[in-house]
Coordinates of C-alpha atoms in Angstrom, one line a residue:
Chain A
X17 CA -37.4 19.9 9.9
X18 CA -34.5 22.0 9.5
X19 CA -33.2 22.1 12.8
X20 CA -33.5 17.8 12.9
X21 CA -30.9 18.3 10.0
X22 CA -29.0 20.8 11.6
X23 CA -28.8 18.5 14.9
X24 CA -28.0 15.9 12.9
X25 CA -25.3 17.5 11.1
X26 CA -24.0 18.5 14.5
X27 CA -23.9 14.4 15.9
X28 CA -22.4 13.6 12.1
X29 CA -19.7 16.4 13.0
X30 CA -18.2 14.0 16.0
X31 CA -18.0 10.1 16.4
X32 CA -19.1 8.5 19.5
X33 CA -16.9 9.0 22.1
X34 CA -16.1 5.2 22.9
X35 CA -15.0 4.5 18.9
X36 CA -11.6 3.4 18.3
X37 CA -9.3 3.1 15.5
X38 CA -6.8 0.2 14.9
X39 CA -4.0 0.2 12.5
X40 CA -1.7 -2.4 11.7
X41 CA 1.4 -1.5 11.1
X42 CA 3.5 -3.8 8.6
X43 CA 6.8 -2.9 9.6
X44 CA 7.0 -2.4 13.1
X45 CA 4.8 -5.3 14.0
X46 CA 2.3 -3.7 16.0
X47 CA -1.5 -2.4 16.3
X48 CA -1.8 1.0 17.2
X49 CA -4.9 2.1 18.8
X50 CA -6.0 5.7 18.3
X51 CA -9.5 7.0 20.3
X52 CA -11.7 8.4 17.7
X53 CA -12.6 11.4 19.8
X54 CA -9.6 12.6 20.6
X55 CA -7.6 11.2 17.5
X56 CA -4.3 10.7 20.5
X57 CA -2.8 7.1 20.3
X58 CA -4.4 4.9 23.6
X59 CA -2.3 1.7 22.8
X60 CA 0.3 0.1 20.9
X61 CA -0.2 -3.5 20.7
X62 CA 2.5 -5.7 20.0
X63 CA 1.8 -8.6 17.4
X64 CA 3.3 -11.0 15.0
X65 CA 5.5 -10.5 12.4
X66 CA 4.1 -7.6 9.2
X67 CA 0.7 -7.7 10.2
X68 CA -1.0 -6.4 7.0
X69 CA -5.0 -7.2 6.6
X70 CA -7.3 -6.9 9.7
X71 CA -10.9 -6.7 10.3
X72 CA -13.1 -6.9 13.1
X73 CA -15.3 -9.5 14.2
X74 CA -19.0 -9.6 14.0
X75 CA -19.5 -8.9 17.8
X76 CA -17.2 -6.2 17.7
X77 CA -15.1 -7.2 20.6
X78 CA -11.8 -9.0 18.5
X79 CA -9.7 -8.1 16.0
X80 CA -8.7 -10.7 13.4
X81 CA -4.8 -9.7 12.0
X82 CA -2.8 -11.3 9.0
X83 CA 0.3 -11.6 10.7
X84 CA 1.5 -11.7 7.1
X85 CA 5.4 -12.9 8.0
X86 CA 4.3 -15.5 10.5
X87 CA 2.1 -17.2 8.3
X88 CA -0.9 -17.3 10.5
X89 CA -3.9 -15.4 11.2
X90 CA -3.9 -13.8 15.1
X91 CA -6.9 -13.1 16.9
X92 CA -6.9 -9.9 19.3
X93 CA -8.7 -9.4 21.8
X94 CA -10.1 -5.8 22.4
X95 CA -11.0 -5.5 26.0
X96 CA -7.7 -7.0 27.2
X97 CA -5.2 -5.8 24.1
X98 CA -3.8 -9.5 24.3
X99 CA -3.7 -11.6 21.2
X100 CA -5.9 -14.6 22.3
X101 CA -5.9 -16.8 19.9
X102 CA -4.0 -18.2 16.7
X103 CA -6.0 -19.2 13.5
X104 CA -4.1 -20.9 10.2
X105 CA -4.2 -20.1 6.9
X106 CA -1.8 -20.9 4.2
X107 CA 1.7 -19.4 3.9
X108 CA 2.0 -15.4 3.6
X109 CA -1.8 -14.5 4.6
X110 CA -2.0 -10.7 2.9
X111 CA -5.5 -10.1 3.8
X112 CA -9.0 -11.7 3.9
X113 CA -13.0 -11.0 4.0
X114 CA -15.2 -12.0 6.7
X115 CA -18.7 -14.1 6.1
X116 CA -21.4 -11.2 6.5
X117 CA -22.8 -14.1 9.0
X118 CA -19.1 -13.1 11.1
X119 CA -18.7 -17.3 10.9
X120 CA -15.7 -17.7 8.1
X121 CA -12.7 -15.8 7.1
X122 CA -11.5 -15.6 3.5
X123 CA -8.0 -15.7 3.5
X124 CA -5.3 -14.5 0.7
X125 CA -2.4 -16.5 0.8
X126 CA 0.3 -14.6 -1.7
X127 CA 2.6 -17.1 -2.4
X128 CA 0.4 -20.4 -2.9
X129 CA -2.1 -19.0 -5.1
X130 CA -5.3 -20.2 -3.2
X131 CA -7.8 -18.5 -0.9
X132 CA -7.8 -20.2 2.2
X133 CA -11.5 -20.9 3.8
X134 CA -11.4 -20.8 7.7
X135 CA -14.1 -21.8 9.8
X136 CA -13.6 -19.1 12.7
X137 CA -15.4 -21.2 15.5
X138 CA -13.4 -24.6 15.0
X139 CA -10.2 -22.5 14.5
X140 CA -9.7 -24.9 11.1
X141 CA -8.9 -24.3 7.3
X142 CA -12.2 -26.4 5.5
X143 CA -11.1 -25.2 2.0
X144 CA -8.4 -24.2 -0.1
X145 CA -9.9 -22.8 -3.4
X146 CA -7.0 -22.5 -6.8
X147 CA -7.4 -19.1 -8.5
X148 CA -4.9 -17.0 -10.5
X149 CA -1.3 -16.0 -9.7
X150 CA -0.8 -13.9 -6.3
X151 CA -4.6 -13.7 -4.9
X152 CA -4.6 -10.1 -3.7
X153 CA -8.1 -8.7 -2.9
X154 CA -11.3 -10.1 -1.8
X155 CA -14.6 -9.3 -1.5
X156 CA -18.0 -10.6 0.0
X157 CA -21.5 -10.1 -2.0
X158 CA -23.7 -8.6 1.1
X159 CA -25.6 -11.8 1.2
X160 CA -22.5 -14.1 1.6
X161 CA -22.8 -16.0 -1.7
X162 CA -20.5 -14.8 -3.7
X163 CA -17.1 -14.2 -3.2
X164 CA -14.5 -11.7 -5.5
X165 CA -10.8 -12.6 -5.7
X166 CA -8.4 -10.4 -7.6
X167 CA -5.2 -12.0 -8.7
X168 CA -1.9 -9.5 -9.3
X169 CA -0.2 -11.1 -12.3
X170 CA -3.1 -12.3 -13.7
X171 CA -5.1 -9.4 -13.5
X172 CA -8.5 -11.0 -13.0
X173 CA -11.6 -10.9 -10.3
X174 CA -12.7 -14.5 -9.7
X175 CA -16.1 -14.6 -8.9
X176 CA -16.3 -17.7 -6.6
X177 CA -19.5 -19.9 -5.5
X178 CA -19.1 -19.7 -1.5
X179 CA -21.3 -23.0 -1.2
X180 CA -19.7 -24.7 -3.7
X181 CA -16.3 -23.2 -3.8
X182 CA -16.7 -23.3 -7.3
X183 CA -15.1 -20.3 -9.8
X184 CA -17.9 -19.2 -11.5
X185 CA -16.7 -16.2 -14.0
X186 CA -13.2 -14.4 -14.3
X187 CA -13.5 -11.0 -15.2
X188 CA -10.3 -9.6 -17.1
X189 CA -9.2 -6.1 -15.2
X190 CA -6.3 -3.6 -15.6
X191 CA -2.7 -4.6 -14.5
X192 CA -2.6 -5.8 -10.8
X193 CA -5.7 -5.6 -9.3
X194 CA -6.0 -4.7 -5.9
X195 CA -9.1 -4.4 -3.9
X196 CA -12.4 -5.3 -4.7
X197 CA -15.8 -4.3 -3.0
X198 CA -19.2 -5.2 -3.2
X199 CA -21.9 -1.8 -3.7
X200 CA -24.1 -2.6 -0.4
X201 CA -27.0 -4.1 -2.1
X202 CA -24.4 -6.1 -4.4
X203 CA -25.4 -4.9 -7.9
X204 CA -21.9 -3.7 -8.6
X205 CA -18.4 -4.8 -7.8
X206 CA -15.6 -2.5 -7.7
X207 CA -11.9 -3.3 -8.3
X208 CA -9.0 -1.1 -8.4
X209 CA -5.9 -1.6 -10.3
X210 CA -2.6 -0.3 -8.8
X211 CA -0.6 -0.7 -12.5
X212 CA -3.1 0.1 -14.9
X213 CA -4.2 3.3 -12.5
X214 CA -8.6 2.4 -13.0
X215 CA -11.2 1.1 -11.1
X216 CA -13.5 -0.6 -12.9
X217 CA -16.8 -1.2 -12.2
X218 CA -18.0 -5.0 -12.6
X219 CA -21.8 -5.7 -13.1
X220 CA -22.3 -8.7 -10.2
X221 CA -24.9 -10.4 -12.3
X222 CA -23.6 -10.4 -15.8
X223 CA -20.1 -10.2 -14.9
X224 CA -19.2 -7.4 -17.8
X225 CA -17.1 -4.6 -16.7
X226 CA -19.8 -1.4 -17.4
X227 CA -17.2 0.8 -16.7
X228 CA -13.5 1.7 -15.8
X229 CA -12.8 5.4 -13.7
X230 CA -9.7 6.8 -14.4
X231 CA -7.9 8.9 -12.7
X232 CA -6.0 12.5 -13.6
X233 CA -3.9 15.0 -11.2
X234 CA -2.6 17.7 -12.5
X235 CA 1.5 17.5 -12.2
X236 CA 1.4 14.1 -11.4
X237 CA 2.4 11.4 -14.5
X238 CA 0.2 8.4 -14.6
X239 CA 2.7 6.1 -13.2
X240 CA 2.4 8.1 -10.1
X241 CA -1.3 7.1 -9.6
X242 CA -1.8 4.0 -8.1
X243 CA -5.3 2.8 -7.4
X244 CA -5.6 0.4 -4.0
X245 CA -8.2 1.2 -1.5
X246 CA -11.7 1.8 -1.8
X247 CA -15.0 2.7 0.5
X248 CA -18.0 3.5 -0.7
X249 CA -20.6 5.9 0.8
X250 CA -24.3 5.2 -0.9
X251 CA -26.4 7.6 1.0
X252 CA -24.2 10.6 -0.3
X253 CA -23.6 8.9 -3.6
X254 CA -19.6 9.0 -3.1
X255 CA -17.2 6.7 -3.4
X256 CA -13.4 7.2 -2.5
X257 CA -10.4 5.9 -3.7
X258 CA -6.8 6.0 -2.7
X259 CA -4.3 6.5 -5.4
X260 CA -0.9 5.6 -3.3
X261 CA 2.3 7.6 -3.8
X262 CA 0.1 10.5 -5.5
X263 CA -0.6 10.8 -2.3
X264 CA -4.6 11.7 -3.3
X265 CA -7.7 10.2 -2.5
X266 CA -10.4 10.7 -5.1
X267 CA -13.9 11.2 -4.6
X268 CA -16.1 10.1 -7.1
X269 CA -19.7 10.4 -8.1
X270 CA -21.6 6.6 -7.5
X271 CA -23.6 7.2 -10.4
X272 CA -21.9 8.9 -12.9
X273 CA -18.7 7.5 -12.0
X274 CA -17.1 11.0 -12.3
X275 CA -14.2 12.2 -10.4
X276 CA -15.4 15.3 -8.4
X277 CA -12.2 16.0 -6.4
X278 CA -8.6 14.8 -5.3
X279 CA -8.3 15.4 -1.5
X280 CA -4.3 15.5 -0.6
X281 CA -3.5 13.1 2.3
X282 CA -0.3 11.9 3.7
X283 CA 2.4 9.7 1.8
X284 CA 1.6 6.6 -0.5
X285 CA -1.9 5.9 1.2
X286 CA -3.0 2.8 0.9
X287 CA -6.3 1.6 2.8
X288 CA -9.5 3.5 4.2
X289 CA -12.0 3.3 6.4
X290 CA -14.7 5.5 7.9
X291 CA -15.9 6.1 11.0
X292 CA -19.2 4.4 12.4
X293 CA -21.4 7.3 11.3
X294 CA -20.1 7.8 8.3
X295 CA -18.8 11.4 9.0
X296 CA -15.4 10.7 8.7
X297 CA -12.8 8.8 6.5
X298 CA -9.6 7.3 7.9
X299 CA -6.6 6.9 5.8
X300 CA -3.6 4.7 6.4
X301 CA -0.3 6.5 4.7
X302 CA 2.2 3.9 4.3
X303 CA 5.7 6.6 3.8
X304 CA 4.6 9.0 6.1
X305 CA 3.6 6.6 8.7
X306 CA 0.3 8.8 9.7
X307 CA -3.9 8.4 9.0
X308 CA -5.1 11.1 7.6
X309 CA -8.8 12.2 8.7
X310 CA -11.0 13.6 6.5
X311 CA -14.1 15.6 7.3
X312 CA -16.5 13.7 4.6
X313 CA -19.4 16.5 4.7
X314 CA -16.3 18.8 3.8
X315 CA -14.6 16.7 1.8
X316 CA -11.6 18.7 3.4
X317 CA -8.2 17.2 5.2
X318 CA -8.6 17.8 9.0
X319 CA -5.8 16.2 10.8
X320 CA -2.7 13.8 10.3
X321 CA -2.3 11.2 13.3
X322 CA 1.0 9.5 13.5
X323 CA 1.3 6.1 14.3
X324 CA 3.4 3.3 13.7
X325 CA 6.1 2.2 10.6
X326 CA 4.2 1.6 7.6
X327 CA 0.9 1.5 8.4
X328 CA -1.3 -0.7 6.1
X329 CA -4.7 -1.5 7.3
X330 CA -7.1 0.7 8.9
X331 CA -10.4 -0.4 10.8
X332 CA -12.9 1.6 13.2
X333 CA -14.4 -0.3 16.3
X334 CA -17.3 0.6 18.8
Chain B
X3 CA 16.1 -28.4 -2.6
X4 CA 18.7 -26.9 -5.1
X5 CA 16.5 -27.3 -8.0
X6 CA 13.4 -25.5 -6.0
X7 CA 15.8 -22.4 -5.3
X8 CA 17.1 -22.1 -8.8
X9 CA 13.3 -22.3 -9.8
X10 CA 12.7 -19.6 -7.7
X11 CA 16.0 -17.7 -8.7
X12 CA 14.4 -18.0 -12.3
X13 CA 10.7 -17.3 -11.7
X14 CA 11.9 -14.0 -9.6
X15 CA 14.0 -12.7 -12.4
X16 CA 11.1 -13.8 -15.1
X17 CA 8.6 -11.8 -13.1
X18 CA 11.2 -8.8 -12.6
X19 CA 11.7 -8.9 -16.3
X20 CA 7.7 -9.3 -17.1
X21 CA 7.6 -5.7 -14.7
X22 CA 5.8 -2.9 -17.2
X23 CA 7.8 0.0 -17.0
X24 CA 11.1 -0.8 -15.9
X25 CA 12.4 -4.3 -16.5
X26 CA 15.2 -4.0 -13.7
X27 CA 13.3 -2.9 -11.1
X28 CA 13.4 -5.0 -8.2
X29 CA 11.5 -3.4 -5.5
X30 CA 8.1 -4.3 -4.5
X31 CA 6.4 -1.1 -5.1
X32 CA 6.1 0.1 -8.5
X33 CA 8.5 2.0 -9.9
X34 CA 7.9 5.8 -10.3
X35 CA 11.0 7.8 -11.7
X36 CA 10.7 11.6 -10.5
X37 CA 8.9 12.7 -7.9
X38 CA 6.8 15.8 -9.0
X39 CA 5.7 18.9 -7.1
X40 CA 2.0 18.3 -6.9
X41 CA 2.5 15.0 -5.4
X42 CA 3.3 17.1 -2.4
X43 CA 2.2 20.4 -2.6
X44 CA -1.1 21.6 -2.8
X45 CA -0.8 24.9 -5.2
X46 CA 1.1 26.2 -7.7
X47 CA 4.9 26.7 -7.3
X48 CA 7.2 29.1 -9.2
X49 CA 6.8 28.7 -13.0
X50 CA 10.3 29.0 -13.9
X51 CA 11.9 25.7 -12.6
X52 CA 15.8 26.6 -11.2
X53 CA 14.3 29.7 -10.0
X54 CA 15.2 28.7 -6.0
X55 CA 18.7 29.3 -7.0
X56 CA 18.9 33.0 -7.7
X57 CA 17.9 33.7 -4.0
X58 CA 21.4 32.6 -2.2
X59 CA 19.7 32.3 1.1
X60 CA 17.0 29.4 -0.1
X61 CA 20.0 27.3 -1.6
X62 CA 21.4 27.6 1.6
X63 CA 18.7 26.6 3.7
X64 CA 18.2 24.2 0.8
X65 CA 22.0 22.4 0.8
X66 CA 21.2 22.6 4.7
X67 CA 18.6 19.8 4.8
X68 CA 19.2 17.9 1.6
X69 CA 22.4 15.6 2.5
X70 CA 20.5 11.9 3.1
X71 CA 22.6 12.7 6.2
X72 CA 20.5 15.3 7.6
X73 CA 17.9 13.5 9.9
X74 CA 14.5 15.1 9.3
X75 CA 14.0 16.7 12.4
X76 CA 17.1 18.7 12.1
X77 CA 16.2 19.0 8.7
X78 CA 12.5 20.0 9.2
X79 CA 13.8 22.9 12.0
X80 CA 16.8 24.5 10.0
X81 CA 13.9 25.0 7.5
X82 CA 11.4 26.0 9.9
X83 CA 13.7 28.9 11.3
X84 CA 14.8 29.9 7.8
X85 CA 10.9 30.6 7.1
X86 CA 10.4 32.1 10.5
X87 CA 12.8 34.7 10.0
X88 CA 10.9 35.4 6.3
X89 CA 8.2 38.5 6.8
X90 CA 5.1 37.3 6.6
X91 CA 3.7 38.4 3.5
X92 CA 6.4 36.7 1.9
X93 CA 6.5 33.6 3.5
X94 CA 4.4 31.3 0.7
X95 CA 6.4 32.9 -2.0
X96 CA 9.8 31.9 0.4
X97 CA 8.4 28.6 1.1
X98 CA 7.7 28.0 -2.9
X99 CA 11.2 28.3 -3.6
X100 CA 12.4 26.5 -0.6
X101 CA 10.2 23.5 -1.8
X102 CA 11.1 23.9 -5.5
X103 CA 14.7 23.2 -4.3
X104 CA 14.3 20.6 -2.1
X105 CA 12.5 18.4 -4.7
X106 CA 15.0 19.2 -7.2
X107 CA 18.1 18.0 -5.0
X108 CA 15.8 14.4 -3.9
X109 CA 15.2 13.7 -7.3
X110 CA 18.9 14.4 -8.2
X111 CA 19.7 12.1 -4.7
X112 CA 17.0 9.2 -5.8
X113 CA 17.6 9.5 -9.6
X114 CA 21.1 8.2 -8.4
X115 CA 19.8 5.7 -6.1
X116 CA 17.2 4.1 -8.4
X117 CA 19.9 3.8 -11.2
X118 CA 22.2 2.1 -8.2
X119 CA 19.4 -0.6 -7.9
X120 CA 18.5 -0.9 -11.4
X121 CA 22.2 -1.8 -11.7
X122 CA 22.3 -4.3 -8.9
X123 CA 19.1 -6.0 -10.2
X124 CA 20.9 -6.5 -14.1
X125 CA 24.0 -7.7 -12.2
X126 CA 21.6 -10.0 -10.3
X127 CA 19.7 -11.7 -13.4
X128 CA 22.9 -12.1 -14.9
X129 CA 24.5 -14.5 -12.0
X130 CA 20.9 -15.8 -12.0
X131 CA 21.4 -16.9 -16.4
X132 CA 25.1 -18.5 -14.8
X133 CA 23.8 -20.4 -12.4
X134 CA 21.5 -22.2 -14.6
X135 CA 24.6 -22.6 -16.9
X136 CA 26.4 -24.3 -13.8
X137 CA 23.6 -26.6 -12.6
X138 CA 23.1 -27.5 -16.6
X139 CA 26.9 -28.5 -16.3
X140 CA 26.3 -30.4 -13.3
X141 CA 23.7 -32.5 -15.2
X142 CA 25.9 -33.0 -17.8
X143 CA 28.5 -34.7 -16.6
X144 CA 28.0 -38.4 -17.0
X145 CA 27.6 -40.7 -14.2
X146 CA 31.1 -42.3 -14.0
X147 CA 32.9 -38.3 -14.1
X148 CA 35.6 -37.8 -11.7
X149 CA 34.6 -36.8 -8.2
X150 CA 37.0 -34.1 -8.0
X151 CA 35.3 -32.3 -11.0
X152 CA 31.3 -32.9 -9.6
X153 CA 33.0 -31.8 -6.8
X154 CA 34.4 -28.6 -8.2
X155 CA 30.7 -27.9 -10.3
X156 CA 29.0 -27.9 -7.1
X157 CA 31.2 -26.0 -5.0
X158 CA 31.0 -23.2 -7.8
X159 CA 27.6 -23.3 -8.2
X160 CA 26.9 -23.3 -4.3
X161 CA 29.1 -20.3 -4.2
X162 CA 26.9 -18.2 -6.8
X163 CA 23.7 -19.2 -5.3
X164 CA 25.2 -17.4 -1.6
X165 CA 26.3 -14.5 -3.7
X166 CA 22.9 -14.1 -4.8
X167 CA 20.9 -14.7 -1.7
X168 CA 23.3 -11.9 -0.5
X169 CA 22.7 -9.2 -3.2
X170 CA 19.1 -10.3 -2.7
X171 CA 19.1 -9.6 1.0
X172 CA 21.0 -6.0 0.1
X173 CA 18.6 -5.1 -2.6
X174 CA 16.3 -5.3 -0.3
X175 CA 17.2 -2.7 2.1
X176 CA 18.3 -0.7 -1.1
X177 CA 14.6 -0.5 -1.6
X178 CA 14.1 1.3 1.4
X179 CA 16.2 4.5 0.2
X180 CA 14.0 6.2 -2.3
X181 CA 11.4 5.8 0.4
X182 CA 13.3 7.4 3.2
X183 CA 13.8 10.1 0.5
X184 CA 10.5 10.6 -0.4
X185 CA 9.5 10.0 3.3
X186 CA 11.2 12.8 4.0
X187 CA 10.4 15.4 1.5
X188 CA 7.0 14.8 2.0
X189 CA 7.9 15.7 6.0
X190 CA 9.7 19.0 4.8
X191 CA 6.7 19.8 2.4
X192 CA 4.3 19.7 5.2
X193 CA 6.7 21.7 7.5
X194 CA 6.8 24.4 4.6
X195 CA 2.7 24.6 4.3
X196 CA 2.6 24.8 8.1
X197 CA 4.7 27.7 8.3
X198 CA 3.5 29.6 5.5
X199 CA 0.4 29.4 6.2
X200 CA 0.6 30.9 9.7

């Protein structure tokens, strides 16, 4: 038994060899593609203007990119690296959610306050749904009914009906929430604040925030702390949390909600993601234009990959 | 179309002005004043703060790569060599210093900067509070008013609106300067570790 753990341990050490990394990269609009096994930079995909939000699609084989500036969603195409398709959404598209069914897109729209609903296979917009001021993050319950918005200046998470479109509760936050993500048997939801520096931790069912995690580095004033990305990690009972220009990601216990350690990771880092098996963690560091890749068995830094002007989005493909 | 932009002109400076911890901070990302050491640097650094400047070959290598003029691979290698030339067993203690300086002269640099753009934003809601004084004037006048004088109203007020959307479009690439400071430090820090720890 030992030695199944030990090999185990050994395959968690290194991703499979044909897994890549895409980043978008707000400010020099481009994708940069970095191959997970040797962490050097393959491509750099040109795209539309401040790409910000991406994710993949359910088959794995596209890339869906808020091309934030041109005020449309692009669709990219992983085998060729050639955008393929364009998708609408409303004007300013941040970022989005896709249906756990891979069929819709959630889409933020910044400046007209509604979540856009596109149906990926017709290419159109079915729904706009009205929630707060500046929708910023979203999230999808695991089984596709319920859908979290977070909106900036009014520091809520709208829980939305995704069959009837239908705002169901609004669950008062700290100052400008940011992301929020669904616990993978969506009990929980968790939202991070950027201003008010917490994540707090939404029951799903009643809709009461159970707790808020805050977060402490020593030299570093509060304002410096900036909660924005999140990914959580179940089977290890971790969760980790970016806390932007104090350059830290913090790992915290699932269960007890306390903060075990700050890892330090490149400048102002913004979004994560980790790697198909779950031994690493990808960080997006939007001053000092790099990922930083942590060892998550180690909890320890391992590398800094550069890549393009102020990366924002981070997302690992087979 | 006029009215649409002043509502914007307005409902910018009223969220600028609803902004927590500084009310004329105009940038995107939140405002954080000084930069501190453990932001960037993973242990501790010299208790005494002003330390770096009794060693006259650290404020040298130090008013080396400050200047925003420096690019920061010039910067990064001046520093690189200084530390090279350092024995080894006093490298962390020469890289403490260095680093001790370095964020002492960026926050000087970006303390300067930041109150440049806080400055620039006040000057900016103020044109904002006269061109709502202008296009109340404008709606003032009766309907049978002289030409010339509607015509003088609107000139003015169309010349206010281009000085803002100007200052606007500078304030923006303002932003980017305590960025590029920060950007970077942050690259010298990581130098500094490298090196020491070798």
């Amino acid at each position: 038994m030992p030695y199944v753990i030990l090999l185990l341990a050994l395959f968690l050490a290194f991703p499979a060899a044909a897994e890549r990394l895409l980043v978008s990269n707000e400010k020099d609009n481009t994708i940069t593609v970095v191959d997970a096994a040797t962490l050097a930079v393959t491509h750099t995909v040109p795209v539309g203007a401040r790409p910000r939000g991406i994710a993949l699609s359910k088959d794995g084989g596209s890339l869906y990119i808020c091309t934030s500036d041109a005020d449309h969603i692009e669709v990219l195409d992983l085998a060729s690296m050639k955008v393929s398709r364009i998708l609408p959404s409303g004007p300013d598209p941040e970022l989005f959610v896709l249906s756990p069914d891979g069929t819709t897109l959630y889409i933020a729209n910044e400046n007209d306050n509604m979540v856009s609903v596109l149906d990926i296979a017709s290419g159109r917009v079915t729904t706009e749904i009205a929630v707060g001021v500046e929708p910023e993050g979203l999230g999808v319950s695991p089984d596709g009914r319920i859908l979290v918005n977070t909106s900036e200046t009014t520091s809520m998470a709208h829980f939305i009906d995704t069959a009837t479109h239908e705002v169901i509760a609004n669950v008062l936050v700290d100052s400008r929430p940011r992301r929020a993500v669904f616990t993978p048997y969506g009990k929980q939801v968790w939202v991070s604040s950027e201003v008010g520096g917490t994540v707090s931790i939404v029951d799903a069912e009643t809709h009461e925030v159970i707790h808020k995690i805050r977060f402490a580095v020593p030299g570093i004033p509060a304002e410096g702390i900036q909660p924005v990305g999140i990914a959580l990690l179940p089977e290890r009972n971790l969760a980790f949390v970016a806390l932007g220009p104090a350059n830290r990601v913090a790992v915290v216990d699932m269960k007890t909600f306390e903060v075990q350690k700050y890892l330090l990771v490149g400048q102002r880092v913004w979004n994560l993601a980790f790697s198909l098996d779950k031994s690493r963690l990808y960080t997006t560091n939007g001053v000092s234009n790099d990922m930083s890749v942590i060892d998550v068995a180690a909890l320890k830094v391992i590398k800094s990959v550069p890549v393009g002007a102020l990366p924002w989005g981070v997302v690992v493909a087979p | 179309m006029i009215r649409a932009l002043l509502l914007l002109l307005l409902t910018g400076t009223a969220a600028a002005a609803a902004a927590p911890a500084s009310s004329d901070w105009p940038c995107a990302q939140r405002l954080v004043p000084v930069l501190s050491a453990a932001t960037y640097w993973p242990g501790p650094l010299p208790d005494s703060a002003g330390a770096w400047r009794d060693d006259s070959g650290v404020v040298a290598a130090v008013e080396a790569a400050s200047p925003r003029s420096v690019a920061e691979a010039d910067g990064t290698q001046s520093l690189t060599r200084f530390l090279e030339a350092v024995p080894r067993d006093k490298r962390q203690g020469a890289a403490e210093l260095l680093f001790a300086g370095l964020l002492e002269e960026a926050n000087r640099e970006r303390a300067a900067v930041i109150a440049r753009i806080e400055e620039i934003a006040r000057r900016q809601r103020e044109v904002a509070a006269i061109i709502a004084r202008v296009e109340g004037e404008l709606n003032a006048l009766p309907s049978d008013a002289d030409q010339a004088k509607r015509d003088e109203v609107v000139q003015r007020r169309a010349m206010l609106i281009r000085q803002f959307e100007a200052t606007r479009r500078t304030t923006r690439y303002q932003c980017e300067v305590p960025v590029a400071i920060e950007a970077r430090l942050g690259a010298y820090a990581r130098a500094l570790q490298a090196e020491a720890g070798q």
